[in-house]
Coordinates of C-alpha atoms and ligand atoms in Angstrom, one line a residue:
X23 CA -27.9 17.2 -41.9
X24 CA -29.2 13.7 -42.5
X25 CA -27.2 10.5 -43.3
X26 CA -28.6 8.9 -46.3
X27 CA -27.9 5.8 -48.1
X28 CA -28.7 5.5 -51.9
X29 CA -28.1 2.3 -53.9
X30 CA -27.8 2.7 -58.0
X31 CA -25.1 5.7 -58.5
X32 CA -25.4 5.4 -63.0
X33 CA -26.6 8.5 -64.8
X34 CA -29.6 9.5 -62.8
X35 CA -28.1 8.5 -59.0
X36 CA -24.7 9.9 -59.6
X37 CA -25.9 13.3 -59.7
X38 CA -29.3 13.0 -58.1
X39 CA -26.4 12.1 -55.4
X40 CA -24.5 14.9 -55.7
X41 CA -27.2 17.3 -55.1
X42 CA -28.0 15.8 -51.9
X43 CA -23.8 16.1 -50.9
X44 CA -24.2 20.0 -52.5
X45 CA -27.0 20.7 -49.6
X46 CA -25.1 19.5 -46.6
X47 CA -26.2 15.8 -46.1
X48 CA -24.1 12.9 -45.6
X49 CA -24.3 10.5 -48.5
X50 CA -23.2 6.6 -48.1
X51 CA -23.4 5.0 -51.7
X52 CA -23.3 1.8 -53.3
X53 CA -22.9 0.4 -56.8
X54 CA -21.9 -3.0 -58.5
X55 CA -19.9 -0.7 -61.1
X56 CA -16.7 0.7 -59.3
X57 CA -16.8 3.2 -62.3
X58 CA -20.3 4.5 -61.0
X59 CA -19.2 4.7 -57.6
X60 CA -15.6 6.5 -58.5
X61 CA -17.4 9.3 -60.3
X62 CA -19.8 9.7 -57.2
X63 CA -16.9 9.8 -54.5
X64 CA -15.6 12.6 -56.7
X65 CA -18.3 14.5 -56.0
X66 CA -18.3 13.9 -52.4
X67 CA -20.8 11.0 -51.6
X68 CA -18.7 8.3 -49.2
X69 CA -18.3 4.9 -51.0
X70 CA -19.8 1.9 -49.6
X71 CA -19.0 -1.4 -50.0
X72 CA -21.9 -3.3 -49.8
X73 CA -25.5 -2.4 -50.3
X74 CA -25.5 -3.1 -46.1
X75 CA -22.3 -0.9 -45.7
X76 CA -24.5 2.2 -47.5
X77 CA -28.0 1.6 -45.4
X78 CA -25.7 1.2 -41.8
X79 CA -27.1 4.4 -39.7
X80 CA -29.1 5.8 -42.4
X81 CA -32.3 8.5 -42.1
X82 CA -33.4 7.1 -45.3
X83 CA -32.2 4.8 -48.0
X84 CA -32.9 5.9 -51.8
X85 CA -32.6 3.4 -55.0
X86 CA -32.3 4.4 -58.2
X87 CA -31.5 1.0 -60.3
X88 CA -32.4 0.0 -63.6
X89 CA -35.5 -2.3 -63.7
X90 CA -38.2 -3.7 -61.4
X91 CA -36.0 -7.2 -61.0
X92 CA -32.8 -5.0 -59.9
X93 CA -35.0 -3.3 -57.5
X94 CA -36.6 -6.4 -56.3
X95 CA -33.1 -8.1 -55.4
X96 CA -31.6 -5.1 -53.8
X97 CA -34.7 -5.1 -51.5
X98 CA -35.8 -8.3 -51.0
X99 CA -32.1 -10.4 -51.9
X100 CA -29.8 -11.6 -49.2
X101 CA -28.1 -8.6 -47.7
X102 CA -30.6 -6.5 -49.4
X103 CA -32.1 -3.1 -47.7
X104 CA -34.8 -5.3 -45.8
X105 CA -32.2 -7.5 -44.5
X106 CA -30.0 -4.8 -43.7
X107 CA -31.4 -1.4 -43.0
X108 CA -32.6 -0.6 -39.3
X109 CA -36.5 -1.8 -38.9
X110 CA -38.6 1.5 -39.6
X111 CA -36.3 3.2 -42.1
X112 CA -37.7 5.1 -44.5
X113 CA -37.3 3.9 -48.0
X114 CA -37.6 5.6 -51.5
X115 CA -37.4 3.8 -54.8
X116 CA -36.6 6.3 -57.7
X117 CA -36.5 3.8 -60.4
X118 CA -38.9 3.7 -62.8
X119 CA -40.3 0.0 -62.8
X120 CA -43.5 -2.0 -63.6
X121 CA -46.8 -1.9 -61.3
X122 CA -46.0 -5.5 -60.0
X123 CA -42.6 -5.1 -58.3
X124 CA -44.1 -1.5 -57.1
X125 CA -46.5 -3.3 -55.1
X126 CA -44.5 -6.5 -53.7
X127 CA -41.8 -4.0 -52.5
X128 CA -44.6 -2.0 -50.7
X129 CA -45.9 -5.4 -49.7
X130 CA -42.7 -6.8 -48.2
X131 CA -41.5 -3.4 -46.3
X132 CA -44.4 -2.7 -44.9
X133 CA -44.6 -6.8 -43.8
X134 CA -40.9 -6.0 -42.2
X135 CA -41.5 -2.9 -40.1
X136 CA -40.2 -0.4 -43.2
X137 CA -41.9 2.6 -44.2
X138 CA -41.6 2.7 -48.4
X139 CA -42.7 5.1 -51.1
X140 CA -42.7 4.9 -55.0
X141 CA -40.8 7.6 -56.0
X142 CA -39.7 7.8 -59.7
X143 CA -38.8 10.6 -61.7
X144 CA -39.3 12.7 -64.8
X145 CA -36.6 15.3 -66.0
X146 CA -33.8 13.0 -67.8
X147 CA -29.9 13.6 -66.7
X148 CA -30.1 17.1 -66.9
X149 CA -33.1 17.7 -64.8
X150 CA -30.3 15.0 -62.0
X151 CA -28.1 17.2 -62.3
X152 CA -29.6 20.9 -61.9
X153 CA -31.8 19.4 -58.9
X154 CA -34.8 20.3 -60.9
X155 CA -36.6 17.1 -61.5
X156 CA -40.3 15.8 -60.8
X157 CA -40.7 13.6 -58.3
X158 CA -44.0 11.8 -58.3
X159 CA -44.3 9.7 -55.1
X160 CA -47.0 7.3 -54.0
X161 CA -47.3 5.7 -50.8
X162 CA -49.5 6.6 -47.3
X163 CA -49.3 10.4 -46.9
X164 CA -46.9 10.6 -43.8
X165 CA -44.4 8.7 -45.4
X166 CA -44.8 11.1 -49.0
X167 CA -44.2 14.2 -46.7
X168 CA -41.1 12.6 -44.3
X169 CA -39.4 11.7 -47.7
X170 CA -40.4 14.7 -49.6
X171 CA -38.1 16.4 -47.6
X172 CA -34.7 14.8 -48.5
X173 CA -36.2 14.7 -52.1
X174 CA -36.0 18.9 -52.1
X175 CA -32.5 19.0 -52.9
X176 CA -32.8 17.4 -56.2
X177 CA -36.2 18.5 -57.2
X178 CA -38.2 21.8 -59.0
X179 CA -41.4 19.8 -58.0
X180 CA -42.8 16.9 -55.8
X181 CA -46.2 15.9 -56.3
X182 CA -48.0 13.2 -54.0
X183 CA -50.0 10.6 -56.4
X184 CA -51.9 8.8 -53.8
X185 CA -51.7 5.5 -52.6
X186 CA -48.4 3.2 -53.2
X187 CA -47.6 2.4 -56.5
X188 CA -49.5 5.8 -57.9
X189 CA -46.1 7.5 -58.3
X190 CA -45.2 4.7 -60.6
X191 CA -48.2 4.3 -62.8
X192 CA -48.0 8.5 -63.1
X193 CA -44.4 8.0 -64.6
X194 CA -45.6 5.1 -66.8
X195 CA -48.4 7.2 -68.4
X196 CA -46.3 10.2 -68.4
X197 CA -43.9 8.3 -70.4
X198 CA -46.1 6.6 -72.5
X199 CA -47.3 10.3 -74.1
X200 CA -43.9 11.4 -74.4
X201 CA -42.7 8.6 -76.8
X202 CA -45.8 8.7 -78.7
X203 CA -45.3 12.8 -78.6
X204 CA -41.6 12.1 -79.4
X205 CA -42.7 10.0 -82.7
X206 CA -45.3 12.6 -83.6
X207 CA -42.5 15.1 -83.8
X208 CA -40.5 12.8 -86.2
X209 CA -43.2 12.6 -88.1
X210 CA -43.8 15.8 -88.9
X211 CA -40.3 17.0 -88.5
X212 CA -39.7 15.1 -91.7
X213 CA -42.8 15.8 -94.1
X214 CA -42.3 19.4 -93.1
X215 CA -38.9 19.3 -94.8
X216 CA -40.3 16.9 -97.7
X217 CA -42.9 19.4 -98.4
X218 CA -40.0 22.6 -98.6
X219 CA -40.5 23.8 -94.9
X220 CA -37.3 25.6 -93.7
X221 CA -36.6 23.4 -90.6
X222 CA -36.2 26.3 -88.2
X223 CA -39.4 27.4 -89.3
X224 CA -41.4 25.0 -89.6
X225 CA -40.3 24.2 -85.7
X226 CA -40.7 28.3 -84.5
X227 CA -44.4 27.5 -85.6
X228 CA -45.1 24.1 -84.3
X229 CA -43.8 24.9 -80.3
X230 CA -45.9 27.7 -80.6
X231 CA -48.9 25.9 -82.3
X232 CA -51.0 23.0 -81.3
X233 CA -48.4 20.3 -82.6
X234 CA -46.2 21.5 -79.6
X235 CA -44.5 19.0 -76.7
X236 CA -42.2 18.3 -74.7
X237 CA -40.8 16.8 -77.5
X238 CA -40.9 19.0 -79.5
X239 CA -39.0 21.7 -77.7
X240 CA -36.4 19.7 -76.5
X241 CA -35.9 16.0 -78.5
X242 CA -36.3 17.7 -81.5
X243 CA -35.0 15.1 -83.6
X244 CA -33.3 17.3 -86.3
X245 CA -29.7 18.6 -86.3
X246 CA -29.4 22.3 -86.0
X247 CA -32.7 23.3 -84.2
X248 CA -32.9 22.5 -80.9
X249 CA -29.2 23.1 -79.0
X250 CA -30.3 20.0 -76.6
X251 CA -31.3 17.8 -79.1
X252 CA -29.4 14.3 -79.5
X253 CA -29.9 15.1 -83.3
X254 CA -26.9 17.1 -82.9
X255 CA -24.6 14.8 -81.6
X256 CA -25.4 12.1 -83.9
X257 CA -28.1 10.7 -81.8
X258 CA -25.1 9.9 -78.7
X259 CA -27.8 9.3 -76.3
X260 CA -29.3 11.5 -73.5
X261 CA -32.2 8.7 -73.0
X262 CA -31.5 5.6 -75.4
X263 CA -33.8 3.4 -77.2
X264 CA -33.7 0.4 -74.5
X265 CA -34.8 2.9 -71.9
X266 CA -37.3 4.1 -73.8
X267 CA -38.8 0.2 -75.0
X268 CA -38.2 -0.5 -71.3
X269 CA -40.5 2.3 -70.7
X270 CA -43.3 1.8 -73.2
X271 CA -43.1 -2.4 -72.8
X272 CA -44.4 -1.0 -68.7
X273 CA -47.0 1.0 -70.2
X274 CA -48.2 -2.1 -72.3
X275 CA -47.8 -4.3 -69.5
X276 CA -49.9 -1.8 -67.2
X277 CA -52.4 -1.6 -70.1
X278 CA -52.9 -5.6 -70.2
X279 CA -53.7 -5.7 -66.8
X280 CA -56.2 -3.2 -67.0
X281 CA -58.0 -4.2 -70.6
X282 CA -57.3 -1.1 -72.4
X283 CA -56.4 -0.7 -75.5
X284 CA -53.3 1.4 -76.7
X285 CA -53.0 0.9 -80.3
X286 CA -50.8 3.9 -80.6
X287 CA -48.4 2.9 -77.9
X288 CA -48.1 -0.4 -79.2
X289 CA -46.8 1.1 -82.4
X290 CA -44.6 3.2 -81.1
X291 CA -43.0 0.5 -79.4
X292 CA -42.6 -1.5 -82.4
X293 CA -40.6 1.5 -83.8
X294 CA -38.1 1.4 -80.9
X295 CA -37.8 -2.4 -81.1
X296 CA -37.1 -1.9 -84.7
X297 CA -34.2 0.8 -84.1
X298 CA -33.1 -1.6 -81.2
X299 CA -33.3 -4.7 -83.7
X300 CA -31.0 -2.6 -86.1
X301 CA -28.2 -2.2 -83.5
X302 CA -29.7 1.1 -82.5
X303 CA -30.7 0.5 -79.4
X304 CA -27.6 2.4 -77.2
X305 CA -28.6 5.7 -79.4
X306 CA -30.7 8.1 -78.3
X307 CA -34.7 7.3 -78.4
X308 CA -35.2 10.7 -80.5
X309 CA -33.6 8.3 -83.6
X310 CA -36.4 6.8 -84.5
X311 CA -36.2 9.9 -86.4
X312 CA -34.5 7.0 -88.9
X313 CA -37.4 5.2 -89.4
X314 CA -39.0 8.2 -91.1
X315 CA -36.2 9.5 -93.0
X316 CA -35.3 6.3 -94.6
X317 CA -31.5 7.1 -92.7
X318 CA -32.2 3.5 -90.7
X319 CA -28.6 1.5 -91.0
X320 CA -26.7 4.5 -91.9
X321 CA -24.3 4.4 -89.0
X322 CA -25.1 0.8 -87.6
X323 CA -25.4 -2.4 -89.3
X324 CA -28.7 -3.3 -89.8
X325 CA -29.9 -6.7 -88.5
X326 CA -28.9 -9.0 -90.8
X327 CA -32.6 -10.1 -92.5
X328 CA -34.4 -6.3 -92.3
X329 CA -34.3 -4.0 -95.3
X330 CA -33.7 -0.2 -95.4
X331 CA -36.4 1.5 -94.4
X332 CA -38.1 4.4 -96.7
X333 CA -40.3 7.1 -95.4
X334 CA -43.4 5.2 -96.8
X335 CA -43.3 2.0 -95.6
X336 CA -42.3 3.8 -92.2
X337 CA -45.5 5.3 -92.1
X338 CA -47.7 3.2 -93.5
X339 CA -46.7 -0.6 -92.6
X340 CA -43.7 -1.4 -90.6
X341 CA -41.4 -4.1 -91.2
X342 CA -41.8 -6.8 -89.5
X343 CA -39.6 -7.4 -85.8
X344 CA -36.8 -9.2 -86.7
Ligands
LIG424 P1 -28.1 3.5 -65.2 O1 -28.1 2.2 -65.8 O2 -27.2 4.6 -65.7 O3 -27.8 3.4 -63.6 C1 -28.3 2.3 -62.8 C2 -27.2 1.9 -61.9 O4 -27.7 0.8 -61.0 C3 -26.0 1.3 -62.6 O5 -24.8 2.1 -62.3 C4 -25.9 -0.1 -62.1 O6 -24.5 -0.6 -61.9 C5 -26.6 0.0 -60.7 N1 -27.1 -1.3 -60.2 C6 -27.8 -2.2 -60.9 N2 -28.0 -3.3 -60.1 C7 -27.4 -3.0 -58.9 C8 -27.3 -3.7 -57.7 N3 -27.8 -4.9 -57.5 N4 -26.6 -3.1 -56.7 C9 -26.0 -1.9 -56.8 N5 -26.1 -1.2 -58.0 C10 -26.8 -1.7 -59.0 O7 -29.6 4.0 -65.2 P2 -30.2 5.5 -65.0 O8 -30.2 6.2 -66.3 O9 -29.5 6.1 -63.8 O10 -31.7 5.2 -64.7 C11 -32.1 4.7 -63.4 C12 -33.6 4.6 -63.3 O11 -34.1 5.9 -63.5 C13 -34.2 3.7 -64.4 O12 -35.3 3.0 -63.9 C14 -34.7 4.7 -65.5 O13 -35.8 4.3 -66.2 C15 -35.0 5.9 -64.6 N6 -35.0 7.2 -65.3 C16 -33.9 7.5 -66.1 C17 -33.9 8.7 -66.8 C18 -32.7 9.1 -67.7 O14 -32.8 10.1 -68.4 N7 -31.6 8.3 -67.7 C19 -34.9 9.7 -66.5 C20 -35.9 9.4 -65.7 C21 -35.9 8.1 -65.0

C-alpha cells in the first residue's frame, strides 16, 4: 500500500481517485471545489485541506487539473507541490496541457530535486471510472516505470512516449484526429439520412467499413444508434465543446511551433468555437452535429449577431466567429 496525494478531484480525478482507494492505497486529496472533494471522500479518498496537506508523506503526488496555467500554479505557486512535497517525490501530471507548461514543469522539478512525468490520458469519464484508461507518459525511463506502477489501478494500458513532454504531444495528436474523426462522422451521419439511409444502417456499415472511428462507434452523434452517445441525452455532455476547443486550440498551438500546417484542424476548431459562440459550449463536443443539421440555436440562444445555420453553408463556408 502506498500513500498518494492527487490534486484536481472533477470528473476525471474523482474516479481515477477512487480506483486507486478500490486497490488498497491510501489516497490524500485536494480540491478548490468542496463539491469535488465531498464526492471523492465518499468514495474513500481522505480530504486534504491544502494542496500541502495532500503531498505531506506521500509516495507520489498525481494532478489532474484543467489547463497548463492550473497546473503551472499548483506546481510552481506558493504552497504548491514544489514548495511542499518532500525533495525527490515522484510526480505525475494527468492533465492534458500545452507543450510549454509540459516542459517548464519538467524544467523546475527536476531544478528542485523532483522526479516528474507527463502523464495525460485518453478514455473520457468512463474509461476513470472502469480503471481502463490509456496512460501515455513521457519523462526519463526510471521515472515512467516507478510511476507506471501506481498508474495500474486506473489503467487497460500504459505506454512510455519517450522523453518528457512526449506523453503530452501523443494526447494532443491523438486528440487532434478524434475531433476531426468526430466531425467526419457528423458529416456523413447527416447526408446519409438526407440521401434516405436508415440511420442504423447506414452506421452497421460504416464501423464495419473504412469510414469507421472511434467516433464513430461511440460519439455517434445521432439519437437512437449508439447507447453511449451524448446524441441521446440531448447532447448533456460526456466531453463538452470547451474541452474539446481547449484540446484542438493545443494542437494548433503545437503546430505553430513546429510550421506545419493543419488546415483540417483549424476548421474543425472553428466549428467548436462556433457551437461555443452559440452558447453551446457546456454541451457535449459530438453537437457540432448542429452545424450540419441546420438544428444550431434549437435549444440555446444563438449569439446575438450569427444566423441559423443550414447544412450548406455548414459545409461549404462557415459563418464567420462571432
Ligand atoms: P474538471 O474541470 O472536471 O476537474 C478539474 C478539477 O481541478 C476541478 O474540480 C477543479 O476545481 C480542480 N482545480 C482547478 N484548479 C485547482 C487548484 N489550483 N487546486 C486544486 N484543484 C484545482 O476536469 P476533468 O474533466 O476532470 O479533466 C481534467 C483534465 O483531464 C483536463 O486537462 C482534461 O482535458 C483531461 N481529460 C479529460 C477527459 C474527460 O473526458 N473529461 C478525458 C481525458 C482527459
Amino acid at each position: 500500500m502506498a500513500t498518494i496525494g492527487w490534486i484536481g478531484l472533477g470528473n476525471m480525478g474523482g474516479p481515477m481517485t477512487a480506483n486507486l482507494v478500490r486497490a488498497g492505497h491510501a489516497v490524500r486529496g485536494f480540491d478548490l471545489s468542496p463539491a469535488a472533494l465531498a464526492a471523492a471522500a465518499a468514495s474513500g479518498l481522505t480530504p486534504a485541506t491544502s494542496i500541502a496537506d495532500a503531498v505531506a508523506g506521500a509516495d507520489v503526488v498525481f494532478t489532474m487539473l484543467p489547463r497548463g496555467e492550473h497546473a503551472l500554479a499548483v506546481y510552481l505557486g506558493e504552497g504548491g507541490v514544489l514548495d511542499s512535497a518532500a525533495p525527490g517525490t515522484l510526480l505525475v501530471d494527468s492533465s492534458t496541457i500545452d507543450m510549454d507548461s509540459a516542459r517548464k514543469l519538467h524544467d523546475a522539478a527536476a531544478e528542485a530535486g523532483f522526479r516528474f512525468v507527463d502523464a495525460p490520458v485518453s478514455g473520457g469519464i468512463s474509461g476513470a471510472e472502469a480503471g481502463t484508461l490509456t496512460f501515455m507518459i513521457g519523462g526519463d525511463a526510471a521515472s515512467v516505470a516507478a510511476a507506471s506502477v501506481f498508474i495500474e489501478p486506473m489503467s487497460a494500458n500504459i505506454i512510455p512516449t519517450g522523453a518528457a513532454t512526449t506523453g503530452q504531444a501523443a494526447k494532443i495528436c491523438n486528440n487532434l484526429m478524434l475531433f476531426i474523426n468526430l466531425a467526419g462522422a457528423a458529416e456523413g451521419a447527416v447526408l446519409a439520412d438526407r440521401l434516405g439511409l436508415d440511420k442504423q444502417v447506414f452506421w452497421d456499415i460504416a464501423s464495419v467499413s473504412s469510414g469507421d472511428s472511434w467516433a464513430l462507434r461511440t460519439w455517434y452523434p445521432v439519437a437512437g444508434v449508439v447507447p453511449s452517445s451524448a446524441a441521446n441525452r440531448d447532447f448533456a455532455p460526456t466531453f463538452t465543446a470547451e474541452l474539446a476547443n481547449k484540446d484542438i486550440n493545443l494542437a494548433i498551438a503545437a503546430a505553430k511551433a513546429t510550421n506545419t500546417p493543419l488546415e483540417i484542424g483549424e476548421h474543425v476548431q472553428q466549428l467548436m468555437q462556433r457551437l461555443i459562440d452559440a452558447g453551446e459550449g457546456a454541451r457535449d463536443c459530438s453537437a457540432i452535429v448542429k452545424l450540419v443539421d441546420g438544428t444550431l440555436g434549437a435549444t440555446a440562444a444563438p449569439a446575438p449577431d450569427s444566423a441559423p445555420a443550414t447544412a450548406t453553408a455548414t459545409a461549404s463556408t462557415p459563418a464567420p466567429r462571432a
